[in-house]
Coordinates of C-alpha atoms in Angstrom, one line a residue:
X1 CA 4.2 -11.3 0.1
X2 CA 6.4 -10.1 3.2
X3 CA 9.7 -11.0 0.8
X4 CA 7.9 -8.8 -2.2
X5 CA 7.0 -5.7 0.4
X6 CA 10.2 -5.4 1.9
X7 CA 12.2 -5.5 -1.2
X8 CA 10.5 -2.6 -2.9
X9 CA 10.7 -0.6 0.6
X10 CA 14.5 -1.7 -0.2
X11 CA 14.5 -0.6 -3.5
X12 CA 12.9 2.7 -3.1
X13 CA 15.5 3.4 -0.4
X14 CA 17.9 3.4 -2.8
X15 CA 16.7 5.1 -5.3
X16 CA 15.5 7.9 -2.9
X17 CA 19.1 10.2 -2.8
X18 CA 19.5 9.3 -6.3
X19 CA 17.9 12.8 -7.7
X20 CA 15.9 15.4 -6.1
X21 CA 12.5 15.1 -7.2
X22 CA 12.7 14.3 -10.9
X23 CA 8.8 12.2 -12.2
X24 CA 10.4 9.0 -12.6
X25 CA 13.7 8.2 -10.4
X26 CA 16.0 5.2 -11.9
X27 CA 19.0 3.4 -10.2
X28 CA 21.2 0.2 -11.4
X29 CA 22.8 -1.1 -8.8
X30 CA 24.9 -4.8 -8.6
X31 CA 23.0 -5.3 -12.2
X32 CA 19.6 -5.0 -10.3
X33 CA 17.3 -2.6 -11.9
X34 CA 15.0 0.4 -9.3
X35 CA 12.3 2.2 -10.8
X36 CA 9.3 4.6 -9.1
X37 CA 7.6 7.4 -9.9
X38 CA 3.8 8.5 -10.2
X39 CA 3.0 7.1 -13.9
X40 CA 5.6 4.1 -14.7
X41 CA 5.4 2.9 -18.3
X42 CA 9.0 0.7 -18.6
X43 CA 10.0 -1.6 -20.9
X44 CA 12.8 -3.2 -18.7
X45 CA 16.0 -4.9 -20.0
X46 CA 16.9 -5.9 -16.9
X47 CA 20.5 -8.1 -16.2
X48 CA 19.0 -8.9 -12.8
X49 CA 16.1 -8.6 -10.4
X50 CA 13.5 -5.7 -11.5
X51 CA 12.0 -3.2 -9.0
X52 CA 9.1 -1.0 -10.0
X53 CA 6.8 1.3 -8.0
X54 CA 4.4 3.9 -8.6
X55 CA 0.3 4.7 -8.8
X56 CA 0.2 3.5 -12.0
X57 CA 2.9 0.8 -13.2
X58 CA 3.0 -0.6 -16.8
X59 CA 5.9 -3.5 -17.2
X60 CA 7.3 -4.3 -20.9
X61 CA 10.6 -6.1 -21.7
X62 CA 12.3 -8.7 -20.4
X63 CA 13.7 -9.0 -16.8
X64 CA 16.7 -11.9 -16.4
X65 CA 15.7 -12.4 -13.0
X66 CA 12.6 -11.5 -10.6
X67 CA 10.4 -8.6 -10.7
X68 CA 8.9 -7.2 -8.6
X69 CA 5.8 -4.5 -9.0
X70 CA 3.8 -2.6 -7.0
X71 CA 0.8 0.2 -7.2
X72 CA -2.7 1.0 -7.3
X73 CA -3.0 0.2 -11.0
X74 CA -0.1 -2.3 -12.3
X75 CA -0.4 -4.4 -15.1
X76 CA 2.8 -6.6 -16.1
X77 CA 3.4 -8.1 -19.1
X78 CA 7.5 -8.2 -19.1
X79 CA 9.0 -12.1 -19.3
X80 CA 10.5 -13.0 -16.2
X81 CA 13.4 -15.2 -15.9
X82 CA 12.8 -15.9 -12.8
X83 CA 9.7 -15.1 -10.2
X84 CA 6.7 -12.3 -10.4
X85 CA 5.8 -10.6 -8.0
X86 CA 2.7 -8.0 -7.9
X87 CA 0.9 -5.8 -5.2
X88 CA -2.0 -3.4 -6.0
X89 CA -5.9 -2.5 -6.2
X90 CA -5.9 -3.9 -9.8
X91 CA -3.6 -6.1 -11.0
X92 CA -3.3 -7.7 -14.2
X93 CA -0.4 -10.4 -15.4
X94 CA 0.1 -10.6 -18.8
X95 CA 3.8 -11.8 -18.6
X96 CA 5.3 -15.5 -19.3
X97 CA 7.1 -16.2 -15.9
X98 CA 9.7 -18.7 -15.7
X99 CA 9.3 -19.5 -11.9
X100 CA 6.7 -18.4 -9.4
X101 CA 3.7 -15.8 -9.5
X102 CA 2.3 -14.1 -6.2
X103 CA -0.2 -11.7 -6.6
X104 CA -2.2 -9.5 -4.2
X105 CA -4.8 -6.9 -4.5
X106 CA -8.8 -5.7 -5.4
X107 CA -8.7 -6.9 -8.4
X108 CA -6.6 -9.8 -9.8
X109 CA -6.6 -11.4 -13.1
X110 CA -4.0 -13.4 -15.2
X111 CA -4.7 -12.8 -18.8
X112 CA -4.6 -15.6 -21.7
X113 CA -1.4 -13.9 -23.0
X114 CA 0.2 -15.2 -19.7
X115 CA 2.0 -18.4 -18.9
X116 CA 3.1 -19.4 -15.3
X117 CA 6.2 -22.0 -15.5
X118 CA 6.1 -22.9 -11.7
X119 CA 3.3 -22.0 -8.9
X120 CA 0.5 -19.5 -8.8
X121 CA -0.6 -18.1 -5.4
X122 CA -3.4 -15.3 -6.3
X123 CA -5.0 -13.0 -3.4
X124 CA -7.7 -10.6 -3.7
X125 CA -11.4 -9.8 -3.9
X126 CA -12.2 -11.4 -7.5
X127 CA -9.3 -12.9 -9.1
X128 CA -9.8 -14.2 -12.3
X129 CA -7.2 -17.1 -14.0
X130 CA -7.1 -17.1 -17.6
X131 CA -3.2 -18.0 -18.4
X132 CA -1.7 -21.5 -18.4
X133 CA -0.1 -22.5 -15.0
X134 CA 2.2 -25.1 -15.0
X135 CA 2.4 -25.6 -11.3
X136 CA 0.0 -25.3 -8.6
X137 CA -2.3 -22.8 -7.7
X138 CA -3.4 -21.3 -4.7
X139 CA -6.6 -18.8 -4.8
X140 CA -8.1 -16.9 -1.6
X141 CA -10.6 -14.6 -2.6
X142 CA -14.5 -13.6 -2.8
X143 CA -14.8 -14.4 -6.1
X144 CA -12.7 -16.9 -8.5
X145 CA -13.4 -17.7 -11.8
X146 CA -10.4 -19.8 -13.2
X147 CA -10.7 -20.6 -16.8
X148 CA -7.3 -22.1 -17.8
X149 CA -5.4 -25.4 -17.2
X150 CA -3.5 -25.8 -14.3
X151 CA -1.2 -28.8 -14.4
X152 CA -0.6 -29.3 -10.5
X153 CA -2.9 -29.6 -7.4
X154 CA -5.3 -27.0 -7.2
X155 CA -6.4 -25.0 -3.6
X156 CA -9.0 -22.4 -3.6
X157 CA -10.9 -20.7 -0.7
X158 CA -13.6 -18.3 -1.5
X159 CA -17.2 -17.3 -1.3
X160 CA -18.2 -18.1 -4.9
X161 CA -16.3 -20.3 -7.5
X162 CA -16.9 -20.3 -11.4
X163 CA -15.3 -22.4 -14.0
X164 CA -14.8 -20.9 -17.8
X165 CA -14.7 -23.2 -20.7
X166 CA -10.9 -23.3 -20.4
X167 CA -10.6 -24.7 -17.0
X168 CA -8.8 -27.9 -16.4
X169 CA -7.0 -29.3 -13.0
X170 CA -4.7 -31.8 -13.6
X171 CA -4.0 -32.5 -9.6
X172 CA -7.0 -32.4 -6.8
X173 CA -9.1 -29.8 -6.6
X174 CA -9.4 -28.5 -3.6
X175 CA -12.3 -26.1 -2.8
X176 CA -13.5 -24.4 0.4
X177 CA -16.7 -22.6 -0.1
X178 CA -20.1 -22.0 2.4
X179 CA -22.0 -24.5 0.1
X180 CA -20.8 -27.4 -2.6
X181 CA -20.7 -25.9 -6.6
X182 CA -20.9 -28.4 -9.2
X183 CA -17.8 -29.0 -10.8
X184 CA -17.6 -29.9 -14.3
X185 CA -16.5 -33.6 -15.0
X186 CA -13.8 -32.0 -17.9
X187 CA -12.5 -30.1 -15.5
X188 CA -11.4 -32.4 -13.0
X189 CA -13.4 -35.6 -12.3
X190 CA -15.4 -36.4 -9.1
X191 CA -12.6 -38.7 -7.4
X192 CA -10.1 -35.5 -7.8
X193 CA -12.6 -33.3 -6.4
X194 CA -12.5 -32.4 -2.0
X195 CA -14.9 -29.8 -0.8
X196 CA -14.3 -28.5 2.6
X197 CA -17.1 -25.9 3.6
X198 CA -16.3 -23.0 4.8
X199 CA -17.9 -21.0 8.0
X200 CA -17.5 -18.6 10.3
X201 CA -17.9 -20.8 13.4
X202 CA -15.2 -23.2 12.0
X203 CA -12.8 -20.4 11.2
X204 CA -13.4 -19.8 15.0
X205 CA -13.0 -22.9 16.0
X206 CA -9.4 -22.8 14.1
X207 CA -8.3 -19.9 15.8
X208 CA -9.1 -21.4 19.0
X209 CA -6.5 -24.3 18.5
X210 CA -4.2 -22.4 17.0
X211 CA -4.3 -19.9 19.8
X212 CA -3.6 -23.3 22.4
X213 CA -0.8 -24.5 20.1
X214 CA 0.7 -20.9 20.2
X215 CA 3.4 -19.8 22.9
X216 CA 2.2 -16.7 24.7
X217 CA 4.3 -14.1 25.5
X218 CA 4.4 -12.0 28.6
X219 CA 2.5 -8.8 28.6
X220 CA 5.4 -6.1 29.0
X221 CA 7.4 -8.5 26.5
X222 CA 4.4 -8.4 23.7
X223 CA 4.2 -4.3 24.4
X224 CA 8.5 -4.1 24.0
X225 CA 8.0 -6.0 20.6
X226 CA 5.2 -4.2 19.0
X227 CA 6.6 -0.6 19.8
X228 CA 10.3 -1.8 18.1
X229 CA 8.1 -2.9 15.3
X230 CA 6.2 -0.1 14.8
X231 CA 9.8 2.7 15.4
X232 CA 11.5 0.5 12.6
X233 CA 8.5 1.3 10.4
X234 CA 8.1 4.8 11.1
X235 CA 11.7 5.3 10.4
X236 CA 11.3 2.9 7.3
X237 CA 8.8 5.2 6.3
X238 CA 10.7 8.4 6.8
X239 CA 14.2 7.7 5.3
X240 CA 11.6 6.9 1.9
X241 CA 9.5 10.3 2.3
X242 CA 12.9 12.0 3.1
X243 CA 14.4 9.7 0.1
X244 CA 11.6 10.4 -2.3
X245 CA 10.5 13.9 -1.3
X246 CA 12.8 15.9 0.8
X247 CA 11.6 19.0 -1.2
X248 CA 8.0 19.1 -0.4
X249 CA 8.5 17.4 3.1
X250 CA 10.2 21.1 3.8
X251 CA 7.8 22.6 2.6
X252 CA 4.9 20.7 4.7
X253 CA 6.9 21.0 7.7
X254 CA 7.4 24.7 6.8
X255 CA 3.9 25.7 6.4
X256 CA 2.9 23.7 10.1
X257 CA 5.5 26.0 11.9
X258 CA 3.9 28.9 10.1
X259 CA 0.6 28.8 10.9
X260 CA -0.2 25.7 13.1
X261 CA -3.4 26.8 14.5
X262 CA -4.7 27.0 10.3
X263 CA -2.7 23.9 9.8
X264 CA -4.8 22.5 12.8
X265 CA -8.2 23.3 11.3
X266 CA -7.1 22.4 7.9
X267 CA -6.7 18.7 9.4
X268 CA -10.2 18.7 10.6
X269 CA -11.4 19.3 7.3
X270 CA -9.3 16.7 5.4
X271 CA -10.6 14.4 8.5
X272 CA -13.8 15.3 7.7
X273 CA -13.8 14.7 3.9
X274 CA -12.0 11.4 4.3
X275 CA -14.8 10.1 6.5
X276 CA -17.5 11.5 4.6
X277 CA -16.7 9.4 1.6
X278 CA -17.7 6.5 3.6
X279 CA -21.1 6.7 3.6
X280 CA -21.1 8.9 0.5
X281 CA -19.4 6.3 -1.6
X282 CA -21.9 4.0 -0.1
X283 CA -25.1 5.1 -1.0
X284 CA -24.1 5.7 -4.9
X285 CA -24.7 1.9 -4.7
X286 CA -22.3 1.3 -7.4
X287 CA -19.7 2.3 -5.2
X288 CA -20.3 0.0 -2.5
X289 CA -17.2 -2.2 -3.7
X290 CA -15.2 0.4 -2.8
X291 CA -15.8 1.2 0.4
X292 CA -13.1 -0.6 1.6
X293 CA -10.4 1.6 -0.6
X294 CA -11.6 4.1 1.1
X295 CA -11.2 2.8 4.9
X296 CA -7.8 1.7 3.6
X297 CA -7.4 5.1 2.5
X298 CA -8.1 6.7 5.8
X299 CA -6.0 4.2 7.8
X300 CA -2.8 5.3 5.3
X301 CA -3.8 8.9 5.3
X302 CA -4.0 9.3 9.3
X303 CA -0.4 7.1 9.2
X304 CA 1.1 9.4 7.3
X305 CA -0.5 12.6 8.8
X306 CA 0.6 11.0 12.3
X307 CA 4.1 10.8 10.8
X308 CA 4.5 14.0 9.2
X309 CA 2.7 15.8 12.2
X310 CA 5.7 14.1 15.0
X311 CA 8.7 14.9 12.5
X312 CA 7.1 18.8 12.1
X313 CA 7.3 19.5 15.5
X314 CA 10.3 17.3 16.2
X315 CA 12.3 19.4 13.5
X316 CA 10.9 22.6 14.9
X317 CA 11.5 21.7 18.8
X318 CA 15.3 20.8 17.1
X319 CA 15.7 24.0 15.3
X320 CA 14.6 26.0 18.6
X321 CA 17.2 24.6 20.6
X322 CA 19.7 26.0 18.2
X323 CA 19.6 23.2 15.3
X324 CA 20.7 23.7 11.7
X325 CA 17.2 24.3 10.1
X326 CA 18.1 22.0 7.4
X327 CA 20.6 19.1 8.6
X328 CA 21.8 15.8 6.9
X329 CA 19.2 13.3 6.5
X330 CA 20.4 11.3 8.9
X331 CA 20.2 13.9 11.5
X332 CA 16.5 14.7 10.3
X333 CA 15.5 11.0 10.6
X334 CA 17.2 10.6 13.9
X335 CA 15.0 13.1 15.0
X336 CA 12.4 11.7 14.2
X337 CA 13.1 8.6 15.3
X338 CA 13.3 10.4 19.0
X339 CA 10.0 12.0 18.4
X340 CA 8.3 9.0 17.6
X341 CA 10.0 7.2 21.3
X342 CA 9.2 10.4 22.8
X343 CA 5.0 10.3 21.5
X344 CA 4.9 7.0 22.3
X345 CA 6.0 7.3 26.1
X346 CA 3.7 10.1 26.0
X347 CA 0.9 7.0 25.5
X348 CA 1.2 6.2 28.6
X349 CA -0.3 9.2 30.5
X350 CA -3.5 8.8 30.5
X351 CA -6.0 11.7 28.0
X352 CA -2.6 13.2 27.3
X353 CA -1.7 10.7 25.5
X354 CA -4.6 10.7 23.1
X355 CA -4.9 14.5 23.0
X356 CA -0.8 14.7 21.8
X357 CA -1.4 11.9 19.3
X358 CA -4.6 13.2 17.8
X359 CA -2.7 16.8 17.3
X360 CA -0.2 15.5 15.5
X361 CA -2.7 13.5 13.4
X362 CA -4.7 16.6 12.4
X363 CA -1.3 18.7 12.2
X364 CA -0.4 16.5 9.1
X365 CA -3.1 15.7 7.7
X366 CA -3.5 20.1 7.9
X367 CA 0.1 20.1 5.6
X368 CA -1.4 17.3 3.5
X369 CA -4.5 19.3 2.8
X370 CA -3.3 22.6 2.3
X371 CA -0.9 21.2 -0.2
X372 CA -3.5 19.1 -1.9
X373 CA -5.7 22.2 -2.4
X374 CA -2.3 24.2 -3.8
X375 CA -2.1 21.7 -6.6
X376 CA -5.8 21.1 -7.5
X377 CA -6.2 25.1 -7.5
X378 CA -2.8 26.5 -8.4
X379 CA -0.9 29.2 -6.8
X380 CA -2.0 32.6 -8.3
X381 CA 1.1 34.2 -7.0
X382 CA 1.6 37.4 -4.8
X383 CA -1.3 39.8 -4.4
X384 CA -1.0 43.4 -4.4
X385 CA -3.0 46.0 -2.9
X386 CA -3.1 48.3 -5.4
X387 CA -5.5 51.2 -5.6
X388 CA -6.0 52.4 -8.7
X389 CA -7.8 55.3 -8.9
X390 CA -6.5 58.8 -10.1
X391 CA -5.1 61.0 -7.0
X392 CA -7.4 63.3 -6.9
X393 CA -10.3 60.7 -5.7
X394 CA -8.1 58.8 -3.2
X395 CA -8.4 61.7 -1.0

């Protein structure tokens, strides 16, 4: 999954300086083909590798190489040449892959129009397996249900394991569950079969040895590593907002030097609805299974409000010691880059710290807000004060 991740990151860095702002942004480059926008709905005839991101992603066509998808909705049903890759909340292969699959997300299911010429791995909540797999096939999840044939060795880990009419292992089955399910002799018979159960205590007991067998590194060393790790994401994630978006990035960072103290309450309202959904969501009952979408959302919304807030203030601290107000790109993510080192050092006063931090939080999450209600309510344009009433009654 890391290899899938970091080449779409790649691929949208590409594409970013490609056009302004256009719905869907497209770049071939070295016979590679980069696609992203909001609503994706390609049919690829791609010479090499395939890139594709967006909220919603629908593959057609034929890629000569890999491709490689990610969303919150994708479904893929372009041939691949080579491997698949696929990353979302609902995921749904109906392709005929030539190599490997990996798949990750809420929801994953490999329909019976697909075909999987080498290995499946499959991770998510319920996964479902309903296309041929010629290789093996790895499943962790809460809930499988395979009901294909899979001609290789077969690994799954998961709370609760069903087997359609379809299902055939032609390796060992290897299950880990919290109790033993019956496992149907035309599936895979009982000499073929290894249970291994599967508990909290044990995991425990795992991490305990792997923890021994692990080299420990020093405590200043460990803290070095993580913040490196974290500045080359936040400026990952800046050159692609400043790649994707550089319009409406202006214009957030515009409206938090306006008015920062609006901005400020702004971000305690977005705060506020985010973490209301929780328990709202919740109690519908029916929306219980997505709860954690929603935690997932507040995690990415308080990233990105933490992000925008440091390169607001960053760009306005710039412009007030006599900066062009709007410099290259590489200037603007240098910046931030030194707000981020700056924010973090900051981390180790103590209360200060937290209170700068939190600020910046709520500052972004204010821009994100505001602009959320502009485009769910619409700008009405300029008001005028305009009495009016005849002359003579103004008096």
């Amino acid at each position: 999954m890391t290899r899938m991740f970091c080449t779409v990151l790649i691929g949208a860095l590409l594409c970013g300086p490609v056009t302004a702002e256009p719905d869907v942004q497209r770049a071939d480059i070295g016979g590679d083909s980069f696609v992203s926008g909001r609503l994706l709905d390609e049919t690829l005839e791609a010479p090499g590798d395939a890139f594709l991101a967006g909220r919603t992603v629908r593959a057609h066509g034929r890629s000569n190489g890999d491709i490689h998808a990610a969303g919150f909705d994708v479904t893929v049903d372009a041939a691949a040449t080579g491997d698949l890759y696929a990353a979302g909340a609902f995921v749904l292969v109906q392709s005929r892959v030539t190599e490997d699959l990996t798949a990750s997300g809420f929801s994953v299911r490999t329909g019976n129009g697909s075909a999987i010429g080498g290995n499946a791995r499959l991770f998510g909540r319920k996964v479902t397996i309903e296309g041929p797999i010629d290789g093996a096939l790895l499943v962790t999840a809460q809930d499988v249900v395979l009901n294909a044939a899979v001609q290789g060795d077969v690994r799954i880990v998961a709370q609760s394991i069903a087997f359609g009419p379809e299902a055939l292992v032609g390796g060992t089955l290897t299950y880990s569950a919290r109790e033993p399910v019956t496992v149907p002799n035309r599936v895979a018979p009982e000499e073929r079969v290894v249970f291994e159960r599967l508990s909290a205590s044990a995991a425990r007991d795992r991490w305990r040895e792997l923890r021994k067998e692990m080299p420990v590194l020093p405590a200043f060393a460990s803290l070095v590593f993580g913040f490196i790790v974290s500045l080359l994401f936040f400026i990952a994630l800046g050159a692609l907002m400043l790649g994707f978006m550089p319009k409406r990035l202006s214009r957030m960072r515009r409206s938090i030097a306006a008015a920062p103290g609006q901005t400020l309450v702004l971000g305690v309202i977005g705060l506020s609805i985010l973490f209301g959904l929780v328990p709202i969501t919740g109690l519908t009952i029916i929306g219980l299974p997505f709860v954690p979408i929603v935690l997932l959302s507040i995690v990415v919304a308080w990233t990105l409000g933490y992000a925008l807030g440091a390169y607001s203030v960053a760009m306005r601290v710039w412009t007030g010691f006599g900066g062009e107000e709007d410099p290259s790109r590489l200037t603007r993510l240098s910046v931030f880059a030194a707000a981020i080192v700056v924010v973090a050092l900051l981390n180790f006063i103590p209360f200060v710290g937290w209170v700068a931090n939190y600020t910046l939080v709520l500052l972004g999450l204010g821009a994100m807000t505001s602009a959320l209600f502009h485009y769910m309510i619409g700008n009405p344009g300029d008001a005028f004060d305009i009495d009016l009433k005849p002359v003579d009654e103004r008096s």
